[in-house]
Tab-separated table of C-alpha atoms and ligand atoms in Angstrom:
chain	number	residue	atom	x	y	z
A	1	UNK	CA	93.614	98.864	61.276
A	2	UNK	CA	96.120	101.821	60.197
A	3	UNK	CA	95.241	105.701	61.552
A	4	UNK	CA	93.761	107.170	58.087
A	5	UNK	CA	96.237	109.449	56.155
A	6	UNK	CA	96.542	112.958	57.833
A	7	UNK	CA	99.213	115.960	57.116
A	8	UNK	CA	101.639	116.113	59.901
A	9	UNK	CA	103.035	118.622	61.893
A	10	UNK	CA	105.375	119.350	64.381
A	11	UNK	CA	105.490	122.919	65.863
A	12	UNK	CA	108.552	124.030	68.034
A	13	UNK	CA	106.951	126.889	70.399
A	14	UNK	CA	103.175	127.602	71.338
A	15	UNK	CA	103.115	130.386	69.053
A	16	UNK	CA	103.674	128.444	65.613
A	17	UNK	CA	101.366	125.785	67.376
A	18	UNK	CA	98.704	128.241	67.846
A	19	UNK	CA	99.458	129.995	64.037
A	20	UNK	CA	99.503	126.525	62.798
A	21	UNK	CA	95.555	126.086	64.871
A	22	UNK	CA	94.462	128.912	63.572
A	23	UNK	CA	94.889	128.391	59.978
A	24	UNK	CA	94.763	124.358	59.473
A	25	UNK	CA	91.355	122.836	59.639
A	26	UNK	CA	89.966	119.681	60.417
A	27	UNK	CA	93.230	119.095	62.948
A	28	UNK	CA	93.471	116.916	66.055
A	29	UNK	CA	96.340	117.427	68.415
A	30	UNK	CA	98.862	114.649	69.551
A	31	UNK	CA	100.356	114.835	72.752
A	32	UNK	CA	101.177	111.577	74.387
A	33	UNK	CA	99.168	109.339	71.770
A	34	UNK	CA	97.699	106.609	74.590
A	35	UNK	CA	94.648	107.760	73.702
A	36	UNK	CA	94.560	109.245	69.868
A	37	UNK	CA	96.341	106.497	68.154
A	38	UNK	CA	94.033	103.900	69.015
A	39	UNK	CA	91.350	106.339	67.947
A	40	UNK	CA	92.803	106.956	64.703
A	41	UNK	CA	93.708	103.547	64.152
A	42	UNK	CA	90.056	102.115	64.855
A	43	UNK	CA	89.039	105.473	62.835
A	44	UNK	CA	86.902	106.801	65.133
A	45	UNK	CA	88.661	110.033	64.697
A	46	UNK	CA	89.293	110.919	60.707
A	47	UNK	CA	91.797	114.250	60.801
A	48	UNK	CA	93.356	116.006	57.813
A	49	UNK	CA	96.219	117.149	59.827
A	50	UNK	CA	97.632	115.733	63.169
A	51	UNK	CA	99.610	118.608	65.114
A	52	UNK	CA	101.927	116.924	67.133
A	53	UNK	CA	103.282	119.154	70.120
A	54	UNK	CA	106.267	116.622	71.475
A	55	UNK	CA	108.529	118.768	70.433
A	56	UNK	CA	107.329	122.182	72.478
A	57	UNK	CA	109.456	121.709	75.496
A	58	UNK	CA	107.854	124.834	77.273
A	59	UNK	CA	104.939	122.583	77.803
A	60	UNK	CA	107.014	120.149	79.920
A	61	UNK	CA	107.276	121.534	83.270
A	62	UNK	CA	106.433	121.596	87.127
A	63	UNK	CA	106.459	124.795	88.779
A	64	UNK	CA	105.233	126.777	92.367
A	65	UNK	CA	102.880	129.776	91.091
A	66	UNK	CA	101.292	132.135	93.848
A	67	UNK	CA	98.406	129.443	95.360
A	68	UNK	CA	99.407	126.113	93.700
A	69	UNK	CA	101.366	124.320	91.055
A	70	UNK	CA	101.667	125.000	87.532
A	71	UNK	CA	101.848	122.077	85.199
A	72	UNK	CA	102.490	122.147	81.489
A	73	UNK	CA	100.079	120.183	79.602
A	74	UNK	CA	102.667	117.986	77.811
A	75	UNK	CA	104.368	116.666	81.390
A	76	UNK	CA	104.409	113.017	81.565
A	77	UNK	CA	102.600	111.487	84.475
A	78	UNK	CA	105.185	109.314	84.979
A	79	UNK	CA	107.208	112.298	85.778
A	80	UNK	CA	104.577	113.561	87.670
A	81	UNK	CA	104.492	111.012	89.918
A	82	UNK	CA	108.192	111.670	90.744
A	83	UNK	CA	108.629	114.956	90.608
A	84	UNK	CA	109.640	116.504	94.220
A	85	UNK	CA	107.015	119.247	93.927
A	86	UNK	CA	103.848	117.754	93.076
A	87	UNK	CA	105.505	115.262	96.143
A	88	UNK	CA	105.356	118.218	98.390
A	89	UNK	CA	102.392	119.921	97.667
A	90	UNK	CA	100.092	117.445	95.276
A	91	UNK	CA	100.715	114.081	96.874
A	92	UNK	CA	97.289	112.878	96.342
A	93	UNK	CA	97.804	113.158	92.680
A	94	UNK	CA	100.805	110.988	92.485
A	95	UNK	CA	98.671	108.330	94.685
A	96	UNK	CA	96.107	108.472	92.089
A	97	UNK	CA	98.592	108.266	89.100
A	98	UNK	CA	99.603	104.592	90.177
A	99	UNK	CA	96.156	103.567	89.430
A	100	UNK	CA	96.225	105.440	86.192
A	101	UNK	CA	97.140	102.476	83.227
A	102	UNK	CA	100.857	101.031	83.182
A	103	UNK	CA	104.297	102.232	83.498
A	104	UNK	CA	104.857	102.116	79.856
A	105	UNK	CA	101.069	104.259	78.999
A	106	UNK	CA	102.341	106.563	82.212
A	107	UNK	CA	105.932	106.992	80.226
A	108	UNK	CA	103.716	108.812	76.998
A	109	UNK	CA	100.753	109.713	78.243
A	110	UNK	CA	100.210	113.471	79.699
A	111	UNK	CA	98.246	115.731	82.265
A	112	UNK	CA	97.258	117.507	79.474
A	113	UNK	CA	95.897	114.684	77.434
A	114	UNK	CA	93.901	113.399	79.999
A	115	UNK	CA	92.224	116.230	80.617
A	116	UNK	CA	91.418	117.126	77.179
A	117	UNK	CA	90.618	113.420	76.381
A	118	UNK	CA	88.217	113.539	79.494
A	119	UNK	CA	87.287	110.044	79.747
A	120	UNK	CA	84.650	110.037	82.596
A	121	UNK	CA	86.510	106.997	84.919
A	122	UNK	CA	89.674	109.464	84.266
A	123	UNK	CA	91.840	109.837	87.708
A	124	UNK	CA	93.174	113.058	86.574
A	125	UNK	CA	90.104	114.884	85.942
A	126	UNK	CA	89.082	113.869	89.685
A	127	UNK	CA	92.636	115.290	91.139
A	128	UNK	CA	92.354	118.613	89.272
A	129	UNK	CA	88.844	118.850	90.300
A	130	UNK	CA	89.972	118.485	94.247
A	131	UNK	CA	92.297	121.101	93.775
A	132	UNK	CA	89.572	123.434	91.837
A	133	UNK	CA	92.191	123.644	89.074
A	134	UNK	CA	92.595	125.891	86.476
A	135	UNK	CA	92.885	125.338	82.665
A	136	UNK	CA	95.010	127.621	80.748
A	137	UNK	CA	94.146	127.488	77.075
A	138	UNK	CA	96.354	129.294	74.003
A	139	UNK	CA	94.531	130.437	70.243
A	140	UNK	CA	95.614	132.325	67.982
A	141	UNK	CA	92.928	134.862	69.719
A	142	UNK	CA	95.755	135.085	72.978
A	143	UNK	CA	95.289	132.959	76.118
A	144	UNK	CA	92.434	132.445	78.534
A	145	UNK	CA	91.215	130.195	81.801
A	146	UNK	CA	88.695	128.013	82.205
A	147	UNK	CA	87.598	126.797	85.719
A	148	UNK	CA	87.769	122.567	86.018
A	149	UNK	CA	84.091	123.070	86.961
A	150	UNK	CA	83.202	124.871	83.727
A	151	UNK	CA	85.906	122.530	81.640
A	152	UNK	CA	83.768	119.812	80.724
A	153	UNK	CA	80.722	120.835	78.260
A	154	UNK	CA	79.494	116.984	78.096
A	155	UNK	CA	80.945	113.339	77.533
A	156	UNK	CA	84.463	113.381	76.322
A	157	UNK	CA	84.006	117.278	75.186
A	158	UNK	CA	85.976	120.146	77.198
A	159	UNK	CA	85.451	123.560	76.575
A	160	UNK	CA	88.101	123.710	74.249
A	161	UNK	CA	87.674	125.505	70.380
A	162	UNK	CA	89.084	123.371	67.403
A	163	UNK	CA	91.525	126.274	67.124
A	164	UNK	CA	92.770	125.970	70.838
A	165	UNK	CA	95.345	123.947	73.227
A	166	UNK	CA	95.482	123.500	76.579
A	167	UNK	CA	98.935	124.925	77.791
A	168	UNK	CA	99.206	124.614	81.086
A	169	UNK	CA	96.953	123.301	84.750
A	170	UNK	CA	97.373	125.080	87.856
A	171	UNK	CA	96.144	123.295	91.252
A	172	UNK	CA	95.118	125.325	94.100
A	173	UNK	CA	97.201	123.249	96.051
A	174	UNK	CA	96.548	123.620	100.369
A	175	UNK	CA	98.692	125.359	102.230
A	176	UNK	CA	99.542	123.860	105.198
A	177	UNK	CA	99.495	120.289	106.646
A	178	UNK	CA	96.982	118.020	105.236
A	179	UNK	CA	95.791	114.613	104.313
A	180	UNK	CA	94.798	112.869	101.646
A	181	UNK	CA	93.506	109.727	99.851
A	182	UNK	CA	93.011	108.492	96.699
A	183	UNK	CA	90.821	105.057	96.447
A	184	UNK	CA	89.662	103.281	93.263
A	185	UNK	CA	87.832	100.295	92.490
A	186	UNK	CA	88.441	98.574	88.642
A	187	UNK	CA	88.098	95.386	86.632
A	188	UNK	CA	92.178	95.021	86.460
A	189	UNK	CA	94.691	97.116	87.788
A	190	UNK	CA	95.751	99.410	85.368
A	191	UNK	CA	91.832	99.033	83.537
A	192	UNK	CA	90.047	102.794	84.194
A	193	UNK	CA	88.363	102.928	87.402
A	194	UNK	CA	84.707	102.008	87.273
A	195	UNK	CA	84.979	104.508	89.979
A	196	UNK	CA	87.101	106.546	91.712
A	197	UNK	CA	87.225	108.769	94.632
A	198	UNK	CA	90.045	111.036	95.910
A	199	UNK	CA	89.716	113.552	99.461
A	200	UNK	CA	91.706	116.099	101.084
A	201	UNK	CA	91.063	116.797	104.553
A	202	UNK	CA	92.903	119.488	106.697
A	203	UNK	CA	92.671	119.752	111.091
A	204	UNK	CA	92.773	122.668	112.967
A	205	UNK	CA	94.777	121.932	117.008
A	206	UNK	CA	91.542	120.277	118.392
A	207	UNK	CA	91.745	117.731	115.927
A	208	UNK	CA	88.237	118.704	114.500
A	209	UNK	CA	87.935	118.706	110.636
A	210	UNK	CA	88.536	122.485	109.421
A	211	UNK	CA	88.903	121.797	105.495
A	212	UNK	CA	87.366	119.071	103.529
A	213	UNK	CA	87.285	118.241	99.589
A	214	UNK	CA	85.852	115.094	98.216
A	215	UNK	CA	86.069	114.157	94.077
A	216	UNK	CA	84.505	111.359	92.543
A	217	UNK	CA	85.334	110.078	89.181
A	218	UNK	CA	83.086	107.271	86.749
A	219	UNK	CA	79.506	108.208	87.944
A	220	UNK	CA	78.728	111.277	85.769
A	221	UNK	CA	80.156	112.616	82.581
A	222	UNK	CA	82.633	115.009	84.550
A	223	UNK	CA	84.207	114.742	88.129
A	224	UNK	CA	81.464	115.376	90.760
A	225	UNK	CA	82.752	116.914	94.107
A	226	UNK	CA	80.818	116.037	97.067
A	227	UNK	CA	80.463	119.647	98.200
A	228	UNK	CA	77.328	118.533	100.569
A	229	UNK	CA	79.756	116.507	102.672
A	230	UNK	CA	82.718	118.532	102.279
A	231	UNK	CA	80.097	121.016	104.514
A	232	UNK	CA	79.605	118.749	106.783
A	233	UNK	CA	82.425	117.399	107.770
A	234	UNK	CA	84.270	121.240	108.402
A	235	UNK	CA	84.160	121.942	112.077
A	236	UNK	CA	82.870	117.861	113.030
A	237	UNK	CA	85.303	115.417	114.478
A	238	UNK	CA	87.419	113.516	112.528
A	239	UNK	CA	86.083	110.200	113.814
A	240	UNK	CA	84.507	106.869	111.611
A	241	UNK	CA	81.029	108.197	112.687
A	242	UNK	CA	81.727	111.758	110.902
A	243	UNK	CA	83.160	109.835	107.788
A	244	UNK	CA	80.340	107.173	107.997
A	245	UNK	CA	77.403	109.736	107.445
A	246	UNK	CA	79.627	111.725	105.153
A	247	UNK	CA	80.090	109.374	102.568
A	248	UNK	CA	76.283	108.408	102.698
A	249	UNK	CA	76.013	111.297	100.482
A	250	UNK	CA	77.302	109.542	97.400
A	251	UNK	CA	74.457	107.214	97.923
A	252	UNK	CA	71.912	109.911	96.673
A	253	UNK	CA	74.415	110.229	93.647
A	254	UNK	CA	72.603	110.521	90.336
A	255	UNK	CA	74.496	107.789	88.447
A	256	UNK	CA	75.436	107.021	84.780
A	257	UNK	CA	73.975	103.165	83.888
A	258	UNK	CA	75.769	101.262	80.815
A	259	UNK	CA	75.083	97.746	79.807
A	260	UNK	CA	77.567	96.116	82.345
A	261	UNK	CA	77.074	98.609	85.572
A	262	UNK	CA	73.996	99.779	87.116
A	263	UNK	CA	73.922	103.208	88.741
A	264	UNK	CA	72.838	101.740	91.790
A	265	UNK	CA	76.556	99.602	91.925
A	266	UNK	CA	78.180	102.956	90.897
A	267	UNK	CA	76.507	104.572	93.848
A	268	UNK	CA	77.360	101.680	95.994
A	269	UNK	CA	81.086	102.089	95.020
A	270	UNK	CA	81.304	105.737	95.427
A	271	UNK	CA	80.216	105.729	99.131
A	272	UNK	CA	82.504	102.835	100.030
A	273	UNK	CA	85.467	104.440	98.194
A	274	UNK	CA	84.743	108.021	99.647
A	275	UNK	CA	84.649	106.717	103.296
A	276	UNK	CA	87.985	104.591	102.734
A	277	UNK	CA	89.569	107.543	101.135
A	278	UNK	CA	88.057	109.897	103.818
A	279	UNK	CA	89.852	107.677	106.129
A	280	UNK	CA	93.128	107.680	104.867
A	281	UNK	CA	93.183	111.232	104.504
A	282	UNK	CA	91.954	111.903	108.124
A	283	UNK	CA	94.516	109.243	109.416
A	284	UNK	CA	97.507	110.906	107.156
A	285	UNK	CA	96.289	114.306	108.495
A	286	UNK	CA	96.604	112.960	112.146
A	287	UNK	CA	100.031	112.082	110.786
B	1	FAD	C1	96.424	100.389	78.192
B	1	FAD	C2	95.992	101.763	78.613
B	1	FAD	C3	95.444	101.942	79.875
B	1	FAD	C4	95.043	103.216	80.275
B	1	FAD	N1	94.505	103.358	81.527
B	1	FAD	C5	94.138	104.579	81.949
B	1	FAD	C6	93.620	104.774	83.259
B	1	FAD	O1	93.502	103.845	84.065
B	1	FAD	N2	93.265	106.035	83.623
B	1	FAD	C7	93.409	107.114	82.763
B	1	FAD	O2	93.089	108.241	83.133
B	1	FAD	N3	93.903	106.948	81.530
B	1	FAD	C8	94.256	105.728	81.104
B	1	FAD	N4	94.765	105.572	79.846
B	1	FAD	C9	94.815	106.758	78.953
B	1	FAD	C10	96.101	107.510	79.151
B	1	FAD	O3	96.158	108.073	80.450
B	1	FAD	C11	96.197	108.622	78.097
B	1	FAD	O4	97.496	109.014	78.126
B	1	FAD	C12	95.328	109.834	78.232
B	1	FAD	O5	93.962	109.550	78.238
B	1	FAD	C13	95.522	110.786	77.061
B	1	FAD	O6	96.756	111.412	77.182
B	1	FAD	P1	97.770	111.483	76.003
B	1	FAD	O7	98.842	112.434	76.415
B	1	FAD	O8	98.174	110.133	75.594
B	1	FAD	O9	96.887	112.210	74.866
B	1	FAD	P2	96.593	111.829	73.355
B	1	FAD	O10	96.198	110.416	73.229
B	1	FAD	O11	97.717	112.283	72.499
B	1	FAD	O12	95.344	112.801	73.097
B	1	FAD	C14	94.093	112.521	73.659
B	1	FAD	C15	93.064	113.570	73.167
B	1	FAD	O13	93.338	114.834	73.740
B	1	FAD	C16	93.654	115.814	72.727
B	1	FAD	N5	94.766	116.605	73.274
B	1	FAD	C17	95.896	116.121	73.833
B	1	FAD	N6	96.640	117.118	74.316
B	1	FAD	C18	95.990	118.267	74.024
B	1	FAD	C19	96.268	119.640	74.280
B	1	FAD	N7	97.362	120.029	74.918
B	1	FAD	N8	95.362	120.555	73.849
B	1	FAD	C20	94.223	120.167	73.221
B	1	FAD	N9	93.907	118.881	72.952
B	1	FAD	C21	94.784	117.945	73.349
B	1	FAD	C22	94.015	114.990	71.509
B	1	FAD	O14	93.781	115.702	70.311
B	1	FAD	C23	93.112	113.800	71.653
B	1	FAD	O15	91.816	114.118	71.228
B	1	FAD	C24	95.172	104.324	79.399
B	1	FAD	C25	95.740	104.150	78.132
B	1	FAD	C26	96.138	102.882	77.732
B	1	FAD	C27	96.744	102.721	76.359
């Protein structure tokens, strides 16, 4: 099918893209498109005016903010994953990125989409969730944040009014050495995960466990961080036993069901992919 007919629009700064919100109604954005034009060409989504923001190139960047990494909404996350920052400081998120479609969806689609799209099995969601990201969000009322933990108001809706964009993410990235892991389990490579799991795990000079974060992506409507075993894990060795019983926590998981996976299989998956990505992390940490 074709996308139905919609007004188009292509703004040149944030400011006539938030005059242009303000006024137009009815209006879906279009960043990278992976997502929207299949929407509007199965018409699930029927918009009078399509506001596409390719041509803002202040939303295209990488940069080091006080406490983490600023990333415009409209960055690529192919350019993510080779950008020498998010290398540095974010290297989990690249890891998870190579799970995240094809080279050619990568090349279009955005952080910014992703997260505003907010499909449940989403990687990206899960990353900006283990760095207890930030939104930034511009209206023609001025700018304001919104906690990844508050972004996500119910399945594929983020706190977001019609008359609003998300401008920019900022990660609370770790200072200091860590490790990390990103683990995944799908139909095909390059399909969403069924689910996914991602962990960050920091060690003081006994080797003991003195920072954990665990996400989990695909068993609830938003990214679910594992703060129960992130506890207990901090000040515990870093051995398989530690990992074993920490991971058993995503077995009491409340789980989404659909017709072709059972909770109990998602819960099954998240505490075999948080141990093996509990593991890598603890391994990369040892260096
Ligand atoms: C074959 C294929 C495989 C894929 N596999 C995966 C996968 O494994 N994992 C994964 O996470 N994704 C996957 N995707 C989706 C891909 O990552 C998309 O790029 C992403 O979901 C949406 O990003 P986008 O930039 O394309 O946004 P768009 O498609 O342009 O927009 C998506 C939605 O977000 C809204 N939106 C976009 N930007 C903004 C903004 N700045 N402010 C407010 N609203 C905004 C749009 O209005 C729309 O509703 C796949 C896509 C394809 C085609």
């Amino acid at each position: 099918m074709k996308a139905p007919p919609f007004a188009y629009h292509d703004p040149r700064s944030v400011e006539e893209l938030t005059g242009l919100l303000g006024t137009l109604e009815n209006v879906r954005i279009l960043a990278g498109g992976q997502s929207l034009m299949p929407m509007l060409n199965m018409r699930y989504s029927m918009p009078d005016h399509v506001v596409d923001i390719n041509r803002i190139a202040d939303l295209d960047y990488v940069r080091r903010v006080e406490g983490g990494l600023r990333i415009g909404a409209m960055t690529r996350q192919r350019t993510l994953e080779r950008d020498p920052l998010v290398a540095q400081y974010a290297p989990v998120l690249v890891e998870a990125l190579h799970w995240v479609g094809h080279v050619q969806t990568r090349s279009r689609g955005t952080f910014g989409g992703s997260l505003c799209h907010l499909d449940p099995a989403s990687e990206q969601p899960c990353v900006a969730a283990l760095f207890d990201a930030t939104l930034h969000v511009a209206g023609a009322r001025g700018e304001r944040d919104v906690s990844i933990h508050d972004w996500v108001l119910g399945y594929m809706t983020p706190a977001i009014e019609p008359d609003e964009a998300l401008v920019g993410i900022t990660l609370r990235t770790w200072d200091g050495p860590h490790g990390y892991g990103f683990e995944e389990f799908a139909r095909r490579h390059g399909d969403y995960a069924i689910v996914a799991a991602g962990a960050l795990v920091a060690l003081d000079g006994a080797g003991k466990i003195s920072r954990a974060a665990i996400s989990i992506a695909g068993v609830d409507v938003k990214p679910i961080r594992l703060t129960e075993a992130e506890t207990m894990l901090t000040g515990g060795p870093a051995d398989a036993g530690a990992i074993a019983a920490a991971a058993e926590v995503a077995r009491g998981l409340e789980c989404m069901s659909d017709a072709q996976i059972s909770g109990d299989y998602r819960r099954r998956l998240a505490t075999t992919l948080t141990r093996r990505a509990l593991d890598k992390a603890v391994k990369r940490a040892r260096g």
